[in-house]
Coordinates of C-alpha atoms in Angstrom, one line a residue:
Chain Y
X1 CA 93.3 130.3 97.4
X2 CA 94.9 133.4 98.4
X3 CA 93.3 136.6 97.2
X4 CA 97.0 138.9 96.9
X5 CA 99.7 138.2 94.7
X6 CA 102.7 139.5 97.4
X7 CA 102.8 139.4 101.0
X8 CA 103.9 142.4 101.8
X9 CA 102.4 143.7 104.9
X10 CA 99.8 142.3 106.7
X11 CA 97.4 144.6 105.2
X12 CA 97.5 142.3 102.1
X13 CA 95.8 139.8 103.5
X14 CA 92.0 139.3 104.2
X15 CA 91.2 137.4 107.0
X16 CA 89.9 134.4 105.0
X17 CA 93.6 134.3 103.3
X18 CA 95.0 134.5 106.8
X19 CA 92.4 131.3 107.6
X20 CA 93.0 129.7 104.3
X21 CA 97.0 129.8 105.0
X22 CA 97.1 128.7 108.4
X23 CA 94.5 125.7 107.4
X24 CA 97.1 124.5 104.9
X25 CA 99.5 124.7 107.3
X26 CA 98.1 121.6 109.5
X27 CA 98.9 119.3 106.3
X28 CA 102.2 120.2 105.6
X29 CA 103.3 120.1 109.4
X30 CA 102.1 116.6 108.7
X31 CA 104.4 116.2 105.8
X32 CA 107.5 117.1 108.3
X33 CA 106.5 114.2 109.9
X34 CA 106.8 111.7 107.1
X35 CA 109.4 109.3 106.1
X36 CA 110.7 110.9 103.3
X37 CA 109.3 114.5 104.4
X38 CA 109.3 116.0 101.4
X39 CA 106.6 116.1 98.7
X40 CA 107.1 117.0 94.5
X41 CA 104.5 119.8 94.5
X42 CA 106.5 122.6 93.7
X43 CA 108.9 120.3 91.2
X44 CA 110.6 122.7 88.8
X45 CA 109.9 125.6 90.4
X46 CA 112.9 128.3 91.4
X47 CA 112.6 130.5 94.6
X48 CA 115.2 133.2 95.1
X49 CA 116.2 134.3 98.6
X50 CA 117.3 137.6 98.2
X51 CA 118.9 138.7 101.6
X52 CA 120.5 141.9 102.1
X53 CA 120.7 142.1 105.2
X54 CA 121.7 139.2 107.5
X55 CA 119.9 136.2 109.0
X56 CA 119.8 133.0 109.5
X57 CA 116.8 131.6 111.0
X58 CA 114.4 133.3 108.3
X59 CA 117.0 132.5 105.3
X60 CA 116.9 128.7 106.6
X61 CA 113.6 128.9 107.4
X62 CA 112.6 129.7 104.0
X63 CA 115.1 127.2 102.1
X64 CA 114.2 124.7 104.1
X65 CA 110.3 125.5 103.6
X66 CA 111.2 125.6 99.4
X67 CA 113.3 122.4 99.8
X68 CA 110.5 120.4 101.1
X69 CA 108.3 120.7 98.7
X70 CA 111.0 120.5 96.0
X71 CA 111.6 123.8 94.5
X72 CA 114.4 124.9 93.6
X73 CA 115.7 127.6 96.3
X74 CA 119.0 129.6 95.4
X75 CA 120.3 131.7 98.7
X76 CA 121.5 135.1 97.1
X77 CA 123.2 137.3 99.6
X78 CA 124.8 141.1 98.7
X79 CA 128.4 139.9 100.0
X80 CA 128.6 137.3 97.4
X81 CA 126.8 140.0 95.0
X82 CA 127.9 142.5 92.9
X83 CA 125.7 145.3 95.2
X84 CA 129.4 145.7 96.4
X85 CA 131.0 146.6 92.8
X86 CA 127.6 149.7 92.3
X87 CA 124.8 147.5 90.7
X88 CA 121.7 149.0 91.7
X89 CA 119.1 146.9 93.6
X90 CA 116.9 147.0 90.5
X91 CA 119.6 145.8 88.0
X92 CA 120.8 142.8 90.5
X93 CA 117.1 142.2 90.8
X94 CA 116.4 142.1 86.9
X95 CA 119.6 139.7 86.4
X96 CA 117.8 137.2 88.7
X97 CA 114.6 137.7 87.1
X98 CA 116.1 136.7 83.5
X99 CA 116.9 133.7 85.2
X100 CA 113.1 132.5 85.2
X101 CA 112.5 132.7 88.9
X102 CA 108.9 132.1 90.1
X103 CA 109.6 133.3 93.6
X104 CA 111.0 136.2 95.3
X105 CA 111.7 136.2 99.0
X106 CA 113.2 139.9 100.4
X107 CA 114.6 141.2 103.4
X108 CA 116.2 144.6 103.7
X109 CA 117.4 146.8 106.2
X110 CA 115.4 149.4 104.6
X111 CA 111.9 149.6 105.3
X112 CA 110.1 149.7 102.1
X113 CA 112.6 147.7 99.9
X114 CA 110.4 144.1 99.4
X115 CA 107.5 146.5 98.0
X116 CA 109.5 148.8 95.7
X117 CA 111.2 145.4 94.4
X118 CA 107.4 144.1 94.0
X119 CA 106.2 147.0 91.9
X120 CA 109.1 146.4 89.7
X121 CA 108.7 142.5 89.3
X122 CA 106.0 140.2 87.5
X123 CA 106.4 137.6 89.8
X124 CA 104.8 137.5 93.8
X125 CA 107.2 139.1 96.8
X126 CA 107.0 137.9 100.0
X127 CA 108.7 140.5 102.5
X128 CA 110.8 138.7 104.8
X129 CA 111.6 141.4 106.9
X130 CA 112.4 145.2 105.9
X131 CA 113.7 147.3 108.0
X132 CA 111.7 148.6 110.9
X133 CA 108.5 148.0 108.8
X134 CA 107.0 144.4 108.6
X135 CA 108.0 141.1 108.9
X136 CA 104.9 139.5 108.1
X137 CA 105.3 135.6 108.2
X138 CA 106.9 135.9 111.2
X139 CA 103.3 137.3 112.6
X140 CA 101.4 134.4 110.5
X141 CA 103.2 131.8 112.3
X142 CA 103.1 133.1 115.7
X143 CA 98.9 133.6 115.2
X144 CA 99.7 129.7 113.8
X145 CA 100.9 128.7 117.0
X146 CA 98.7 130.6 119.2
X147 CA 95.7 129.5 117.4
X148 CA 97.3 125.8 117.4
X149 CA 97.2 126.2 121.0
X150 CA 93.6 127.7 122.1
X151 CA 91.5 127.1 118.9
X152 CA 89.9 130.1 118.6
X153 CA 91.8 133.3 119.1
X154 CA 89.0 136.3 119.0
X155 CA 89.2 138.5 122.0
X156 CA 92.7 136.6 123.7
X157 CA 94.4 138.9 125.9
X158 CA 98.3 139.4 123.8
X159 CA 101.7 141.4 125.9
X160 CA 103.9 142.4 123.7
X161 CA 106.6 143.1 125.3
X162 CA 110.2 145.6 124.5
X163 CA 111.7 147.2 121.8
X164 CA 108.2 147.6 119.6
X165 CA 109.9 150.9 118.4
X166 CA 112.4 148.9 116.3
X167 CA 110.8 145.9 115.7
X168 CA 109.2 144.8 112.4
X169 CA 107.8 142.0 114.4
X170 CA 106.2 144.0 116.2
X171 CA 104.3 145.8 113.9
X172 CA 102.6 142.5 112.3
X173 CA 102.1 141.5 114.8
X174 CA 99.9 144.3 116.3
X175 CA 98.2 144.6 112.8
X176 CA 97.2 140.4 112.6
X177 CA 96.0 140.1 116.2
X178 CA 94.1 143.3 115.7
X179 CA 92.6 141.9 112.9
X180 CA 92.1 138.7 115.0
X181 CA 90.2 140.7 117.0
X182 CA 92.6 139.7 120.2
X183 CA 93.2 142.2 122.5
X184 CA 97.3 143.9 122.5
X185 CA 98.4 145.4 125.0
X186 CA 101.9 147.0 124.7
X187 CA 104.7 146.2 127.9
X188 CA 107.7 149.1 126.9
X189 CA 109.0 152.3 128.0
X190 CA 108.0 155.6 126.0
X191 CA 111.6 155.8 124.0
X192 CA 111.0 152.3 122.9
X193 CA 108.0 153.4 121.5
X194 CA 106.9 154.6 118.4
X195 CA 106.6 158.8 118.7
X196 CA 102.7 158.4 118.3
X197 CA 101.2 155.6 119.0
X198 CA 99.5 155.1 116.1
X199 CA 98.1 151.4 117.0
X200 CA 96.2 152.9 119.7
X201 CA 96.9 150.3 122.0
X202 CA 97.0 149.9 125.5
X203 CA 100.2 150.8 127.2
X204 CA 102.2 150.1 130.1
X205 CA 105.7 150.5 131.2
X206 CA 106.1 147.1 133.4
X207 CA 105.3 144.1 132.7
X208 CA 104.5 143.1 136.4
X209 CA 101.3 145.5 135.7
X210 CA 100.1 142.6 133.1
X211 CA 102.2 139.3 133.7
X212 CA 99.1 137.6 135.7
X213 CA 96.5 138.6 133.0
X214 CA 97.3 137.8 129.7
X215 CA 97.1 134.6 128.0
X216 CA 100.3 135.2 125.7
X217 CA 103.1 136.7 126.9
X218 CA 105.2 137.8 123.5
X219 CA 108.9 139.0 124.4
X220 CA 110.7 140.7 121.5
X221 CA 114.1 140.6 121.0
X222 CA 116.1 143.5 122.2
X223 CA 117.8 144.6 118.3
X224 CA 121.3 146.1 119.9
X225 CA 122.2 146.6 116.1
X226 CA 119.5 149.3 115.5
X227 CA 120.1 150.3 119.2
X228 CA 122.7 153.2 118.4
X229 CA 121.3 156.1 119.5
X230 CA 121.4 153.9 123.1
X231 CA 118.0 154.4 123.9
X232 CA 117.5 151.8 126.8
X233 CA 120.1 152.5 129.6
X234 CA 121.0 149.7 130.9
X235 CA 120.4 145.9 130.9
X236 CA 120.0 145.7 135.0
X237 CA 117.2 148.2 134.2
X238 CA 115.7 146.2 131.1
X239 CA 115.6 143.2 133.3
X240 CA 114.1 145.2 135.9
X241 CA 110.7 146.3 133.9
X242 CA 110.9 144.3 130.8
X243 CA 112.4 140.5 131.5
X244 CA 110.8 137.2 132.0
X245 CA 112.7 135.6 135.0
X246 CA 111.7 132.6 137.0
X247 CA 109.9 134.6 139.7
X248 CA 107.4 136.5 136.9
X249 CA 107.2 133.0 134.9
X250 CA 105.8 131.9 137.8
X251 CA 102.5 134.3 138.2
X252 CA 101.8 134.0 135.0
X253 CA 98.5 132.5 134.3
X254 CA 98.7 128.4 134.1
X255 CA 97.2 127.9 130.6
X256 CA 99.4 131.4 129.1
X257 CA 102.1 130.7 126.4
X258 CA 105.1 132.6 126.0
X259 CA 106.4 133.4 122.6
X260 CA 109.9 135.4 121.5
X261 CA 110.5 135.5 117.8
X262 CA 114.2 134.6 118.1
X263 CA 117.3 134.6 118.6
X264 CA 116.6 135.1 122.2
X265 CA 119.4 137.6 124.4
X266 CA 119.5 134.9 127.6
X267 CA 119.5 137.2 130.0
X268 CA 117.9 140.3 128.7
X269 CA 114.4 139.8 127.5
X270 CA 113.8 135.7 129.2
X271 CA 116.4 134.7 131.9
X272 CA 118.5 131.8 131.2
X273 CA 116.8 129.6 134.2
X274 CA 113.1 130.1 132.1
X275 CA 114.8 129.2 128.6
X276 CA 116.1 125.8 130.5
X277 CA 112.3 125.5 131.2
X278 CA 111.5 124.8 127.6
X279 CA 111.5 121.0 127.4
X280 CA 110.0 120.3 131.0
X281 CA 106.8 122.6 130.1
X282 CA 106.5 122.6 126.3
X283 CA 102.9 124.1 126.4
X284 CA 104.0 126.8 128.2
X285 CA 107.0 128.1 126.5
X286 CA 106.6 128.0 122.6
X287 CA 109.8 129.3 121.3
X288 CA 111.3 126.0 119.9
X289 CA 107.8 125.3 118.4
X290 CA 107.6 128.7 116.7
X291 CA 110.6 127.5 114.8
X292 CA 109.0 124.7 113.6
X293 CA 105.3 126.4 112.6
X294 CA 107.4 128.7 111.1
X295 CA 108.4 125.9 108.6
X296 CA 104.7 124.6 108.2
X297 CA 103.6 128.3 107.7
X298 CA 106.2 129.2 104.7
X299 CA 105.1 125.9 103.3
X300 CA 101.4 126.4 103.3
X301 CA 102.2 129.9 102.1
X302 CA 105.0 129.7 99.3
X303 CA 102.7 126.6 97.9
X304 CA 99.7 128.7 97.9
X305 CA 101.4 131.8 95.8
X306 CA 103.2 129.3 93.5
X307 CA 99.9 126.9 92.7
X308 CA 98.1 129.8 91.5
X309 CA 97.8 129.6 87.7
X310 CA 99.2 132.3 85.7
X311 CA 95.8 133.7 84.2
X312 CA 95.1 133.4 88.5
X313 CA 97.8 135.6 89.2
X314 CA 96.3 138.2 86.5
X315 CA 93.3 138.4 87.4
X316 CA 94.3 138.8 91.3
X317 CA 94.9 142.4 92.8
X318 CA 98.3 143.1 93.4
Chain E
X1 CA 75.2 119.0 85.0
X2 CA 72.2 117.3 83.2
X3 CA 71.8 113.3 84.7
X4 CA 71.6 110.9 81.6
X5 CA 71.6 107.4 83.6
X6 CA 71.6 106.2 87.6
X7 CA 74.3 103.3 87.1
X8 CA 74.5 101.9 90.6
X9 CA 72.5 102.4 94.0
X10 CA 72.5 101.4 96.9
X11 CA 72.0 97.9 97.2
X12 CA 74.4 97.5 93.9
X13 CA 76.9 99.5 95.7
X14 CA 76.9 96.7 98.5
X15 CA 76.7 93.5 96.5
X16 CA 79.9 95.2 94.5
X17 CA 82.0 96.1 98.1
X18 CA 81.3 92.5 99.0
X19 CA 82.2 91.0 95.7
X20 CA 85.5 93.2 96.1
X21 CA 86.1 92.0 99.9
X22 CA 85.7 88.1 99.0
X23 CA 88.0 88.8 95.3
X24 CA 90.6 90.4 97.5
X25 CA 90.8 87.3 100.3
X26 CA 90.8 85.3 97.5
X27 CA 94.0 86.6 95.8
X28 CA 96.1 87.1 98.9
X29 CA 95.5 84.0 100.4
X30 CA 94.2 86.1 103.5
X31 CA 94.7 89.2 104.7
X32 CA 97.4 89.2 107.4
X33 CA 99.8 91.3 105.5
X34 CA 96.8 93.9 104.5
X35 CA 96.8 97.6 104.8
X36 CA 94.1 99.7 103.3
X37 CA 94.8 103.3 102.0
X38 CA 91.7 105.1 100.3
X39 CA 92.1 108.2 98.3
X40 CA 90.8 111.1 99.2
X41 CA 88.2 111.9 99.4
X42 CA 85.6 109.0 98.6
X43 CA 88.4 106.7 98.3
X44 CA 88.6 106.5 102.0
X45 CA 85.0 105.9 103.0
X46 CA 85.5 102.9 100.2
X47 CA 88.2 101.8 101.5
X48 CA 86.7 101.6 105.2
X49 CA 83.7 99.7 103.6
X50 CA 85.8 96.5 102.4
X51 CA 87.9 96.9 105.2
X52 CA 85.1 96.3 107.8
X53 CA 83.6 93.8 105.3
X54 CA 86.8 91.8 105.2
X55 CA 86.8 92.4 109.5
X56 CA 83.6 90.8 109.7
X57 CA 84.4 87.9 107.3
X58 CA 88.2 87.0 109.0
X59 CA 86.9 88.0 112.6
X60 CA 90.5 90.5 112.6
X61 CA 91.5 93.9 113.2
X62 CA 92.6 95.6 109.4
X63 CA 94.2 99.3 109.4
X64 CA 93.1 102.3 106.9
X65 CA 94.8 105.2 106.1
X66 CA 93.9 108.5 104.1
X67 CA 95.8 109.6 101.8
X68 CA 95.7 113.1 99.9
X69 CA 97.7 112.9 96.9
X70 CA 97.4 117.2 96.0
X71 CA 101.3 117.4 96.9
X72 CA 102.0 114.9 94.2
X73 CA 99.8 116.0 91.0
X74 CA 101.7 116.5 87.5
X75 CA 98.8 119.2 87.5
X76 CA 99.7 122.1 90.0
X77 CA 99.3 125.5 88.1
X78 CA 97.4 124.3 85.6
X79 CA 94.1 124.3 86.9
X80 CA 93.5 122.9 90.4
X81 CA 92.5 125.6 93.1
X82 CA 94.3 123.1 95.3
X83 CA 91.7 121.9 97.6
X84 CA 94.2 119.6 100.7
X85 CA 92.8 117.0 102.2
X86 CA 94.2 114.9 105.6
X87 CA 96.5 112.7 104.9
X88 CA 96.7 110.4 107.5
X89 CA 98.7 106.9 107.9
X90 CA 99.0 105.7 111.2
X91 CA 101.2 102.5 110.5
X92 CA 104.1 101.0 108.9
X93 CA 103.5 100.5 105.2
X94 CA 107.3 98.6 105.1
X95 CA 106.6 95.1 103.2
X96 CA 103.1 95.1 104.0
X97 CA 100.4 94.6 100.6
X98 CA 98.8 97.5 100.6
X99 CA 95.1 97.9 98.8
X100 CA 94.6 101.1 97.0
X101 CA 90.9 102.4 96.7
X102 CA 89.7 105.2 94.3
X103 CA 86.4 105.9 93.7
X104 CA 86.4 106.1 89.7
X105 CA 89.3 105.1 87.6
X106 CA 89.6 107.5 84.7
X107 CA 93.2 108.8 83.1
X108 CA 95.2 107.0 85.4
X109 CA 97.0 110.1 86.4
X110 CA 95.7 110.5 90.2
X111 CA 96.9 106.8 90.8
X112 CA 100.1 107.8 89.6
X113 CA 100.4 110.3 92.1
X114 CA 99.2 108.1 94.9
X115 CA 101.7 105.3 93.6
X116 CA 104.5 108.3 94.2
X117 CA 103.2 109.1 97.8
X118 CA 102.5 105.6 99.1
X119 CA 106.1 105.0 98.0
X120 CA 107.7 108.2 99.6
X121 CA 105.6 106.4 103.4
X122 CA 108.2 103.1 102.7
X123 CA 108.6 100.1 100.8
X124 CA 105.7 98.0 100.5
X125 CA 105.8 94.3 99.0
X126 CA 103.0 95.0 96.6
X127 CA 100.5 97.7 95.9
X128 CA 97.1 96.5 94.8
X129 CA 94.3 98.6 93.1
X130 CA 90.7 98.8 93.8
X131 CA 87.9 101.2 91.9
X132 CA 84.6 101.8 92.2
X133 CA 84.3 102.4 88.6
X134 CA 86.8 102.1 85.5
X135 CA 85.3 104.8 82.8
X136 CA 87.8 104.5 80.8
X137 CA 90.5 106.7 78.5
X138 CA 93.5 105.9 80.2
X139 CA 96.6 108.3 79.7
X140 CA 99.1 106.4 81.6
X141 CA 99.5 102.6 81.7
X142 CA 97.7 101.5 84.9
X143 CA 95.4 99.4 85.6
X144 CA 92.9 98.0 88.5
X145 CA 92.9 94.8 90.0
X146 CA 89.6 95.0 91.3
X147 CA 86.6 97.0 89.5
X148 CA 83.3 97.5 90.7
X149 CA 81.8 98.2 87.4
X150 CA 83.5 98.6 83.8
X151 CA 81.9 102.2 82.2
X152 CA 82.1 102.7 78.8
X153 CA 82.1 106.8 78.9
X154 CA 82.4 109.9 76.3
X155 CA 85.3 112.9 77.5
X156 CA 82.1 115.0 77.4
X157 CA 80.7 112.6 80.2
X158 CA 81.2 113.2 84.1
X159 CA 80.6 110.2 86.7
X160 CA 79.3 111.1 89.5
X161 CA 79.7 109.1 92.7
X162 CA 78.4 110.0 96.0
X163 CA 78.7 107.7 99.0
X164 CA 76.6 108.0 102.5
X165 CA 79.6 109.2 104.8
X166 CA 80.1 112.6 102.6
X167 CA 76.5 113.0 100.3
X168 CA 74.3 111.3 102.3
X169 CA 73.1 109.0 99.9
X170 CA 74.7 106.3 97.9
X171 CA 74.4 106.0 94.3
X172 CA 76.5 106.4 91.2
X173 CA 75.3 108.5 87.9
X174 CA 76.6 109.6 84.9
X175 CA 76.0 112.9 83.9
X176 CA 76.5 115.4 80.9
X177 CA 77.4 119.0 80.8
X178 CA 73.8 120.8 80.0

């Protein structure tokens, strides 16, 4: 039972709801495996995407996650919307709500927008990604998959590697591992960092000085759509501090993993010839497994928030 | 939780698995087309009980699954603090007669749900029900084919049933709220 009504930020969570939700997680990655993999314990219950900003993998992700366990999951994008024709976010979000939804799911480009909604709503939030801020199911199911892989996580050695400036993955992640007690250490170049480094992390500006140390290399995805003030030069230069090509794949450490949120930039942050690795050394390279944690993840968590009684939910700290 | 009676121990517990074993060979002729699936959680532990006992009688190999039927209750929201179990069913369930075992038969509602789930694995020619105890007030027409011990109880009543594999003891009771 999870002890927060939203998921937020990864500050909502103690670490027995981070155990609680990735325990869960096992049996519904079992349920994916089923004949009919789907199960009735969310029957008649509505989740509303609410995406105003793009994506794809997160949005599907989420449906699918719903769908599974047979809620109802209704995609609601602002191009479709009337956003366009001067509703406020608040009145768009109060038409849904006098719909009966039970669920809310949020991403904005604005950092901030899932919690604003959250204070506004009776029902839980989960913050699919806002702005530079958060993105903090992304971080559960990468800790999913890295604790899937070495069984207990406390003081693993974690790169994370690129645009941690921009990145709302980023910034989970830093905050779960930490909490994990793992040990991050940040691969990037000072204008792709934040001003101050407030996670008081280790830093360094290659990621030759740590590619033969770490147990999990994480390589974020370079964001050229919040890359306008064109703070990286060039890609030859990216690839020259920041990539994972065939040569660096190769000192890594045998039993290291290598993670990347998604979509990856072939060619920028993992070289094509590594990305064609994926299926010869599939406990080496966990990006296509991500995807599919990611699934057992949202399950485990969206069931968790919607079980929860409604006398539960009052007497829980939002 | 005050203890008003001990209803079965130990050696009652084994006369009733083999009773069971020998009732179920006897209906199905056999037990070539057998699969057991226990219900978490003391469902399973029964379940691998008749299973070896059948084994030893038929000199055969028999497979058991677990199976966790939270996903499936009419219940969620209401009052569970959902509590997941494994579920676990290594074979093909397609056309085989599959024996069901709970440990105490009561509304009927958590055989519903595993009725649901069994069917969601595949087709199977015939689902079969065995219970440790039937105590009564059904809210759903099922019944068991097999019952350790008919219980007349009170709603205020609670059966308790603890088995070696998860208590460390074997005995059934029923008890009363104090």
């Amino acid at each position: 039972m999870l002890n927060t009504k939203n998921i937020l930020s990864i500050d909502d969570l103690s670490t027995d709801d981070i155990d609680t939700i990735l325990s869960n997680a096992d049996f519904f990655l079992e349920v994916l495996d089923r004949e009919v993999k789907k199960v009735p314990a969310l029957r008649g219950k509505t989740i509303v995407s609410l995406f105003f900003e793009p994506s794809t993998r997160t949005r599907t992700s989420f449906e699918i996650a719903g769908k599974r366990l047979n809620a109802d999951v209704v995609n609601f994008s602002p191009s479709m919307s009337s956003l366009k024709k001067g509703e406020s976010i608040i009145d768009t979000v109060r038409t849904i709500l006098s719909m009966k939804v039970d669920l809310l799911i949020v991403r904005h480009s604005d950092s901030g927008i899932p919690k604003f909604i959250s204070e506004r709503v009776n029902i839980p939030v989960i913050n699919a990604g806002d702005g530079t801020h958060e993105h903090p199911t992304q971080a559960l199911l990468d800790l999913y998959t890295i604790r899937k892989k070495f069984g207990s996580v406390e003081g693993l050695k974690v790169a994370i590697v690129g645009d941690i400036l921009h990145s709302r993955v980023a910034k989970s992640n830093i905050k779960l591992f930490k909490k994990m007690k793992m040990e991050v250490i940040l691969v990037a170049p000072s204008m792709l960092l934040p001003e101050k480094n407030y996670f008081d992390e280790k830093v360094k500006h290659s990621i030759d000085e740590v590619i033969n140390k770490v147990d999990v290399l994480y390589m974020l995805r370079m964001q050229f759509e919040r890359q306008q003030n064109r703070l990286y030069p060039s890609i030859r230069e990216y690839n020259r501090f920041l990539s994972l090509d065939i040569e660096r794949f190769r000192r890594l450490k045998p039993e290291s993993i290598v993670m990347h949120p998604g979509p990856v930039n072939r060619g920028i942050e993992i070289s094509g010839e590594v990305m064609d690795l994926i299926d010869k050394y599939p406990e080496r390279i966990k990006i296509e497994e991500q995807v599919s944690h990611g699934l057992a993840v949202r399950m485990a968590l969206i069931y968790l928030m919607l079980s929860l009684s409604s006398e539960d939910l009052d007497s829980t700290r939002s | 939780m005050r203890e008003k009676a001990l209803i079965l121990n130990e050696n009652d517990i084994a006369r009733i698995i083999k009773r069971i074993s020998h009732e179920i060979l006897e209906r199905n002729k056999g037990c070539e087309n057998l699969v057991f699936i226990g219900i978490q959680k003391r469902g399973v532990p029964l379940a691998r009980r008749i299973a070896k006992n059948i084994e030893e009688l038929e000199d055969i190999r028999l497979e058991v699954g677990k199976l966790d039927i939270t996903f499936y209750r009419d219940d969620v929201g209401q009052r569970i603090k959902p509590d997941i179990q494994i579920t676990d069913i290594p074979f093909d369930i397609k056309d085989r007669d599959v024996i069901l075992v709970d440990d105490v038969l009561f509304t009927g509602r958590t055989i519903r749900a595993a009725l649901d789930a069994i069917i969601d694995f595949g087709r199977p020619k015939s689902i079969q029900l065995v219970v440790l105890i039937d105590r009564g007030h059904r809210e759903l027409p099922i019944r068991a084919d097999y019952v350790g011990k008919n219980l007349p109880t009170s709603l205020s009543e609670f059966v308790e049933v603890k088995l070696k594999e998860i208590d460390g003891v074997d005995r059934v009771a029923i008890c009363e709220a104090s």
